[in-house]
Amino acid sequence: QVRVVASGGGLVRPGGSLRLSCEATGSIFRVNAMGWYRQAPGKQRELVARLTTRDGNTDYAHSVEGRFTISRDSAKNTVYLQLNSLQPEDTADYYCKFETLGPRGPLDHRDYWGQGTQVTVSS
């Protein structure tokens, strides 16, 4: 049984910062990638940042590049998102995802999502 818990969201003023955390516990065989997604009211869920463990490559949405940073603690199966220079348009529910392989082989893909944590940027 795998459980993914995200935390760190809250209410901040424009220009402020937050650090989101997401920890996966349970029997994860291998993590291929970790990512953060967000969904604003009335909009589709979008990719914010993604880290591929195979080569350490990171990808960011253009709207957050240079302001947000994704990182990990592989020993603890934890992924972080540092959010700087926050603006009202960053307001959304933020979700983390672990993309993993199961024990049966290379085709045994298993993705696990966190419950979401709310970020609100307002004066």
Coordinates of N, CA, C and O in Angstrom, one line a residue:
Q1 N 0.8 -1.2 0.0 CA 0.0 0.0 0.0 C 0.9 1.2 0.0 O 1.8 1.4 0.8
V2 N 0.6 2.1 -0.9 CA 1.4 3.4 -1.1 C 0.5 4.5 -0.7 O -0.7 4.6 -1.2
R3 N 1.0 5.4 0.1 CA 0.3 6.6 0.4 C 1.2 7.8 0.1 O 2.4 7.9 0.4
V4 N 0.6 8.8 -0.5 CA 1.3 10.1 -0.9 C 0.6 11.2 -0.3 O -0.6 11.4 -0.5
V5 N 1.3 12.0 0.5 CA 0.8 13.1 1.2 C 1.5 14.4 0.9 O 2.8 14.5 1.1
A6 N 0.8 15.4 0.4 CA 1.4 16.7 0.1 C 1.0 17.7 1.2 O 0.0 17.6 1.9
S7 N 1.9 18.6 1.5 CA 1.7 19.6 2.5 C 2.5 20.9 2.1 O 3.3 20.9 1.2
G8 N 2.2 22.0 2.9 CA 3.0 23.2 2.8 C 2.2 24.4 2.1 O 2.7 25.5 2.1
G9 N 1.0 24.1 1.6 CA 0.3 25.2 1.0 C -0.2 26.2 2.0 O -0.2 25.9 3.3
G10 N -0.7 27.3 1.6 CA -1.3 28.3 2.4 C -1.6 29.6 1.7 O -1.6 29.6 0.5
L11 N -1.8 30.6 2.5 CA -2.1 32.0 2.0 C -0.9 32.8 2.1 O -0.3 33.0 3.2
V12 N -0.5 33.4 1.0 CA 0.6 34.3 0.9 C 0.3 35.6 0.1 O -0.6 35.6 -0.7
R13 N 1.1 36.6 0.4 CA 0.9 37.9 -0.3 C 1.7 37.8 -1.6 O 2.7 37.1 -1.7
P14 N 1.3 38.6 -2.6 CA 2.1 38.7 -3.9 C 3.6 39.0 -3.6 O 3.9 39.8 -2.7
G15 N 4.5 38.2 -4.2 CA 5.9 38.4 -4.0 C 6.5 37.4 -2.9 O 7.7 37.3 -2.8
G16 N 5.6 36.8 -2.2 CA 6.0 35.9 -1.2 C 6.4 34.5 -1.7 O 6.4 34.2 -2.9
S17 N 6.8 33.6 -0.8 CA 7.3 32.3 -1.1 C 6.7 31.2 -0.3 O 6.2 31.5 0.8
L18 N 6.6 30.0 -0.8 CA 6.2 28.8 -0.1 C 7.1 27.7 -0.5 O 7.7 27.7 -1.6
R19 N 7.1 26.7 0.3 CA 7.8 25.4 0.0 C 6.9 24.3 0.2 O 6.4 24.0 1.3
L20 N 6.5 23.6 -0.9 CA 5.6 22.4 -0.8 C 6.4 21.1 -0.7 O 7.5 21.0 -1.3
S21 N 5.9 20.2 0.1 CA 6.5 18.9 0.3 C 5.6 17.8 -0.1 O 4.3 18.0 0.1
C22 N 6.1 16.7 -0.6 CA 5.2 15.5 -0.9 C 6.0 14.3 -0.6 O 7.1 14.0 -1.2
E23 N 5.5 13.5 0.3 CA 6.2 12.3 0.7 C 5.4 11.0 0.4 O 4.2 11.0 0.7
A24 N 6.0 10.0 -0.2 CA 5.4 8.8 -0.5 C 5.9 7.7 0.5 O 7.1 7.6 0.7
T25 N 5.0 7.0 1.1 CA 5.3 5.9 2.0 C 4.7 4.6 1.5 O 3.7 4.6 0.9
G26 N 5.3 3.5 1.9 CA 4.9 2.2 1.5 C 5.9 1.6 0.5 O 7.0 2.0 0.4
S27 N 5.4 0.5 -0.1 CA 6.3 -0.3 -1.0 C 6.4 0.2 -2.4 O 5.5 -0.2 -3.2
I28 N 7.3 1.1 -2.6 CA 7.6 1.6 -4.0 C 8.8 0.9 -4.5 O 9.9 1.0 -3.9
F29 N 8.7 0.2 -5.6 CA 9.8 -0.6 -6.2 C 10.9 0.3 -6.8 O 12.1 0.2 -6.5
R30 N 10.5 1.3 -7.6 CA 11.4 2.2 -8.3 C 10.7 3.4 -8.7 O 9.6 3.3 -9.3
V31 N 11.3 4.6 -8.5 CA 10.7 5.8 -8.9 C 11.4 6.3 -10.2 O 12.6 6.5 -10.2
N32 N 10.6 6.5 -11.2 CA 11.1 7.0 -12.5 C 11.1 8.5 -12.6 O 12.0 9.1 -13.2
A33 N 10.0 9.1 -12.0 CA 9.9 10.6 -12.1 C 9.0 11.1 -11.0 O 8.2 10.3 -10.5
M34 N 9.2 12.3 -10.7 CA 8.3 13.0 -9.7 C 7.8 14.3 -10.4 O 8.6 15.0 -11.1
G35 N 6.6 14.7 -10.1 CA 6.1 15.9 -10.7 C 5.1 16.6 -9.8 O 4.6 16.1 -8.9
W36 N 5.0 17.9 -10.2 CA 4.0 18.8 -9.5 C 3.0 19.3 -10.6 O 3.4 19.7 -11.7
Y37 N 1.7 19.3 -10.3 CA 0.7 19.8 -11.2 C -0.2 20.7 -10.4 O -0.2 20.7 -9.2
R38 N -0.9 21.6 -11.1 CA -1.8 22.5 -10.4 C -3.1 22.6 -11.2 O -3.1 22.5 -12.4
Q39 N -4.2 23.0 -10.5 CA -5.4 23.2 -11.1 C -6.1 24.4 -10.5 O -6.4 24.4 -9.3
A40 N -6.3 25.5 -11.3 CA -6.9 26.7 -10.8 C -8.4 26.5 -11.0 O -8.9 25.8 -11.8
P41 N -9.2 27.3 -10.3 CA -10.7 27.3 -10.4 C -11.1 27.5 -11.9 O -10.7 28.4 -12.5
G42 N -11.9 26.6 -12.4 CA -12.4 26.7 -13.8 C -11.4 26.3 -14.9 O -11.8 26.6 -16.0
K43 N -10.3 25.8 -14.5 CA -9.2 25.5 -15.5 C -8.8 24.0 -15.4 O -9.1 23.4 -14.5
Q44 N -8.2 23.6 -16.5 CA -7.7 22.2 -16.5 C -6.4 22.1 -15.7 O -5.7 23.0 -15.5
R45 N -6.2 20.9 -15.2 CA -4.9 20.6 -14.5 C -3.7 20.7 -15.5 O -3.8 20.2 -16.6
E46 N -2.7 21.3 -15.0 CA -1.5 21.6 -15.9 C -0.2 21.1 -15.1 O -0.1 21.2 -13.9
L47 N 0.7 20.7 -15.9 CA 2.1 20.4 -15.4 C 2.8 21.7 -15.0 O 2.8 22.7 -15.7
V48 N 3.3 21.7 -13.8 CA 4.1 22.8 -13.2 C 5.6 22.5 -13.3 O 6.4 23.3 -13.8
A49 N 6.0 21.3 -12.8 CA 7.4 20.9 -12.8 C 7.5 19.4 -12.8 O 6.7 18.8 -12.2
R50 N 8.5 18.9 -13.4 CA 8.7 17.4 -13.4 C 10.2 17.1 -13.3 O 11.0 17.8 -14.0
L51 N 10.6 16.1 -12.6 CA 12.0 15.7 -12.4 C 12.1 14.2 -12.8 O 11.4 13.4 -12.2
T52 N 13.0 13.9 -13.7 CA 13.2 12.5 -14.2 C 14.4 12.0 -13.5 O 15.5 12.5 -13.6
T53 N 14.2 10.9 -12.7 CA 15.3 10.3 -11.9 C 16.4 9.7 -12.7 O 17.5 9.6 -12.3
R54 N 16.0 9.2 -13.9 CA 17.0 8.5 -14.8 C 18.2 9.4 -15.1 O 19.4 8.9 -15.1
D55 N 18.0 10.7 -15.4 CA 19.1 11.6 -15.8 C 19.1 12.9 -15.0 O 20.0 13.7 -15.2
G56 N 18.1 13.1 -14.1 CA 18.1 14.3 -13.3 C 17.5 15.5 -14.1 O 17.5 16.6 -13.6
N57 N 17.0 15.2 -15.3 CA 16.4 16.3 -16.1 C 15.2 16.9 -15.4 O 14.4 16.2 -14.8
T58 N 15.0 18.2 -15.5 CA 13.9 18.9 -15.0 C 13.2 19.7 -16.1 O 13.8 20.2 -17.0
D59 N 11.8 19.8 -16.0 CA 11.0 20.5 -16.9 C 10.1 21.4 -16.1 O 9.5 21.0 -15.1
Y60 N 9.9 22.6 -16.6 CA 9.0 23.6 -16.0 C 8.0 24.2 -17.0 O 8.4 24.4 -18.2
A61 N 6.8 24.5 -16.5 CA 5.9 25.3 -17.3 C 6.6 26.7 -17.5 O 7.2 27.2 -16.6
H62 N 6.4 27.3 -18.7 CA 7.0 28.6 -19.0 C 6.5 29.6 -18.0 O 7.3 30.5 -17.7
S63 N 5.3 29.5 -17.5 CA 4.8 30.5 -16.5 C 5.5 30.5 -15.2 O 5.4 31.5 -14.5
V64 N 6.2 29.4 -14.8 CA 6.9 29.4 -13.5 C 8.4 29.3 -13.7 O 9.1 29.4 -12.6
E65 N 8.9 29.1 -14.8 CA 10.3 28.9 -15.0 C 11.1 30.1 -14.5 O 10.8 31.2 -14.8
G66 N 12.1 29.8 -13.7 CA 12.9 30.9 -13.1 C 12.4 31.3 -11.7 O 13.1 32.0 -11.0
R67 N 11.1 30.9 -11.4 CA 10.5 31.3 -10.1 C 10.4 30.0 -9.2 O 10.5 30.1 -8.0
F68 N 10.1 28.9 -9.8 CA 9.8 27.7 -9.0 C 11.0 26.7 -9.2 O 11.6 26.7 -10.3
T69 N 11.3 25.9 -8.2 CA 12.4 24.9 -8.3 C 11.9 23.6 -7.7 O 11.4 23.5 -6.6
I70 N 12.0 22.5 -8.5 CA 11.7 21.2 -8.1 C 13.0 20.5 -7.6 O 14.0 20.6 -8.2
S71 N 12.9 19.7 -6.5 CA 14.0 19.0 -6.0 C 13.5 17.7 -5.3 O 12.3 17.6 -5.1
R72 N 14.4 16.9 -4.8 CA 14.0 15.6 -4.2 C 15.0 15.2 -3.1 O 16.1 15.6 -3.1
D73 N 14.5 14.3 -2.3 CA 15.3 13.6 -1.3 C 14.9 12.1 -1.6 O 13.9 11.6 -1.1
S74 N 15.7 11.5 -2.4 CA 15.4 10.2 -2.9 C 15.4 9.1 -1.8 O 14.7 8.1 -1.8
A75 N 16.2 9.3 -0.7 CA 16.3 8.4 0.4 C 15.0 8.4 1.1 O 14.6 7.4 1.8
K76 N 14.2 9.5 1.1 CA 12.9 9.5 1.8 C 11.7 9.5 0.9 O 10.6 9.7 1.3
N77 N 11.9 9.3 -0.4 CA 10.8 9.4 -1.4 C 10.0 10.6 -1.2 O 8.8 10.6 -1.1
T78 N 10.7 11.7 -1.2 CA 10.1 13.0 -1.0 C 10.5 14.0 -2.2 O 11.6 14.0 -2.6
V79 N 9.5 14.7 -2.7 CA 9.7 15.7 -3.7 C 9.3 17.1 -3.1 O 8.3 17.1 -2.4
Y80 N 10.0 18.1 -3.5 CA 9.7 19.5 -3.0 C 9.5 20.4 -4.2 O 10.0 20.2 -5.3
L81 N 8.7 21.4 -3.9 CA 8.6 22.5 -4.9 C 8.7 23.8 -4.1 O 7.9 24.2 -3.3
Q82 N 9.8 24.6 -4.5 CA 10.0 25.9 -3.9 C 9.4 26.9 -4.8 O 9.7 27.0 -6.0
L83 N 8.4 27.7 -4.3 CA 7.7 28.7 -5.1 C 8.1 30.1 -4.6 O 7.9 30.4 -3.5
N84 N 8.8 30.8 -5.5 CA 9.2 32.2 -5.2 C 8.5 33.2 -6.1 O 7.9 32.8 -7.1
S85 N 8.5 34.4 -5.6 CA 7.9 35.5 -6.4 C 6.5 35.2 -6.8 O 6.0 35.4 -7.9
L86 N 5.7 34.7 -5.8 CA 4.3 34.3 -6.1 C 3.4 35.4 -6.6 O 3.5 36.5 -6.1
Q87 N 2.6 35.1 -7.5 CA 1.6 36.1 -8.0 C 0.2 35.5 -7.9 O 0.0 34.3 -7.8
P88 N -0.8 36.3 -8.0 CA -2.2 35.8 -7.9 C -2.5 34.7 -8.9 O -3.3 33.8 -8.5
E89 N -1.9 34.8 -10.1 CA -2.2 33.7 -11.1 C -1.7 32.4 -10.7 O -2.0 31.4 -11.4
D90 N -0.8 32.3 -9.7 CA -0.3 31.0 -9.2 C -1.3 30.3 -8.2 O -1.1 29.2 -7.8
T91 N -2.4 31.0 -7.9 CA -3.4 30.4 -7.0 C -4.0 29.2 -7.6 O -4.5 29.2 -8.8
A92 N -3.9 28.1 -6.9 CA -4.4 26.8 -7.4 C -4.3 25.7 -6.4 O -3.6 26.0 -5.3
D93 N -4.9 24.6 -6.6 CA -4.6 23.4 -5.9 C -3.4 22.7 -6.5 O -3.4 22.5 -7.7
Y94 N -2.4 22.4 -5.7 CA -1.2 21.8 -6.2 C -1.1 20.3 -5.9 O -1.4 19.9 -4.7
Y95 N -0.8 19.4 -6.9 CA -0.8 18.0 -6.7 C 0.6 17.5 -7.1 O 1.2 17.9 -8.0
C96 N 1.0 16.5 -6.3 CA 2.3 15.8 -6.6 C 2.0 14.4 -7.2 O 0.9 13.8 -6.9
K97 N 2.9 13.9 -8.0 CA 2.7 12.6 -8.6 C 4.1 11.9 -8.6 O 5.1 12.5 -9.0
F98 N 4.0 10.6 -8.2 CA 5.2 9.7 -8.4 C 4.9 8.7 -9.5 O 3.9 8.0 -9.5
E99 N 5.8 8.7 -10.5 CA 5.7 7.8 -11.6 C 6.7 6.6 -11.3 O 7.9 6.9 -11.3
T100 N 6.2 5.4 -11.1 CA 7.0 4.3 -10.7 C 6.9 3.1 -11.5 O 6.0 3.0 -12.4
L101 N 7.8 2.2 -11.3 CA 7.7 0.8 -11.8 C 7.4 -0.2 -10.7 O 8.0 0.0 -9.6
G102 N 6.6 -1.1 -11.0 CA 6.3 -2.2 -10.0 C 7.3 -3.3 -10.2 O 8.1 -3.3 -11.0
P103 N 7.1 -4.3 -9.3 CA 8.1 -5.4 -9.3 C 8.0 -6.4 -10.4 O 8.9 -7.3 -10.6
R104 N 6.9 -6.4 -11.2 CA 6.7 -7.4 -12.2 C 7.5 -7.2 -13.5 O 7.7 -8.2 -14.3
G105 N 8.1 -6.0 -13.7 CA 8.9 -5.8 -14.9 C 8.8 -4.4 -15.4 O 8.1 -3.6 -14.9
P106 N 9.4 -4.2 -16.6 CA 9.5 -2.8 -17.1 C 8.2 -2.3 -17.6 O 8.0 -1.1 -17.9
L107 N 7.2 -3.1 -17.8 CA 5.9 -2.7 -18.3 C 4.9 -2.4 -17.1 O 3.8 -2.0 -17.4
D108 N 5.3 -2.7 -15.9 CA 4.5 -2.6 -14.8 C 4.6 -1.1 -14.2 O 5.2 -0.9 -13.2
H109 N 3.9 -0.2 -14.9 CA 3.9 1.2 -14.5 C 2.8 1.5 -13.5 O 1.7 1.0 -13.7
R110 N 3.2 2.2 -12.5 CA 2.3 2.6 -11.4 C 2.5 4.0 -11.0 O 3.6 4.4 -10.6
D111 N 1.4 4.8 -11.2 CA 1.5 6.2 -10.8 C 0.7 6.4 -9.5 O -0.4 5.9 -9.3
Y112 N 1.2 7.3 -8.6 CA 0.6 7.6 -7.4 C 0.5 9.1 -7.2 O 1.4 9.8 -7.4
W113 N -0.7 9.6 -6.9 CA -1.0 11.0 -6.7 C -1.2 11.4 -5.2 O -1.8 10.6 -4.5
G114 N -0.8 12.5 -4.9 CA -1.1 13.1 -3.6 C -2.5 13.7 -3.6 O -3.1 13.9 -4.6
Q115 N -2.9 14.1 -2.4 CA -4.3 14.6 -2.2 C -4.5 16.1 -2.7 O -5.6 16.5 -2.8
G116 N -3.4 16.8 -2.8 CA -3.5 18.2 -3.2 C -3.3 19.1 -2.0 O -3.7 18.8 -0.9
T117 N -2.7 20.2 -2.2 CA -2.5 21.3 -1.2 C -2.8 22.6 -1.8 O -2.3 22.9 -3.0
Q118 N -3.5 23.5 -1.2 CA -4.0 24.7 -1.8 C -3.0 25.8 -1.5 O -2.5 26.1 -0.4
V119 N -2.7 26.5 -2.6 CA -1.9 27.7 -2.6 C -2.8 28.9 -3.0 O -3.4 28.9 -4.1
T120 N -2.9 29.9 -2.2 CA -3.7 31.1 -2.5 C -2.7 32.3 -2.3 O -2.1 32.5 -1.3
V121 N -2.7 33.1 -3.4 CA -1.8 34.3 -3.4 C -2.7 35.5 -3.5 O -3.4 35.7 -4.5
S122 N -2.8 36.3 -2.5 CA -3.7 37.4 -2.4 C -3.2 38.5 -1.4 O -2.6 38.1 -0.4
S123 N -3.5 39.7 -1.7 CA -3.2 40.8 -0.8 C -4.3 41.0 0.3 O -4.2 41.7 1.2

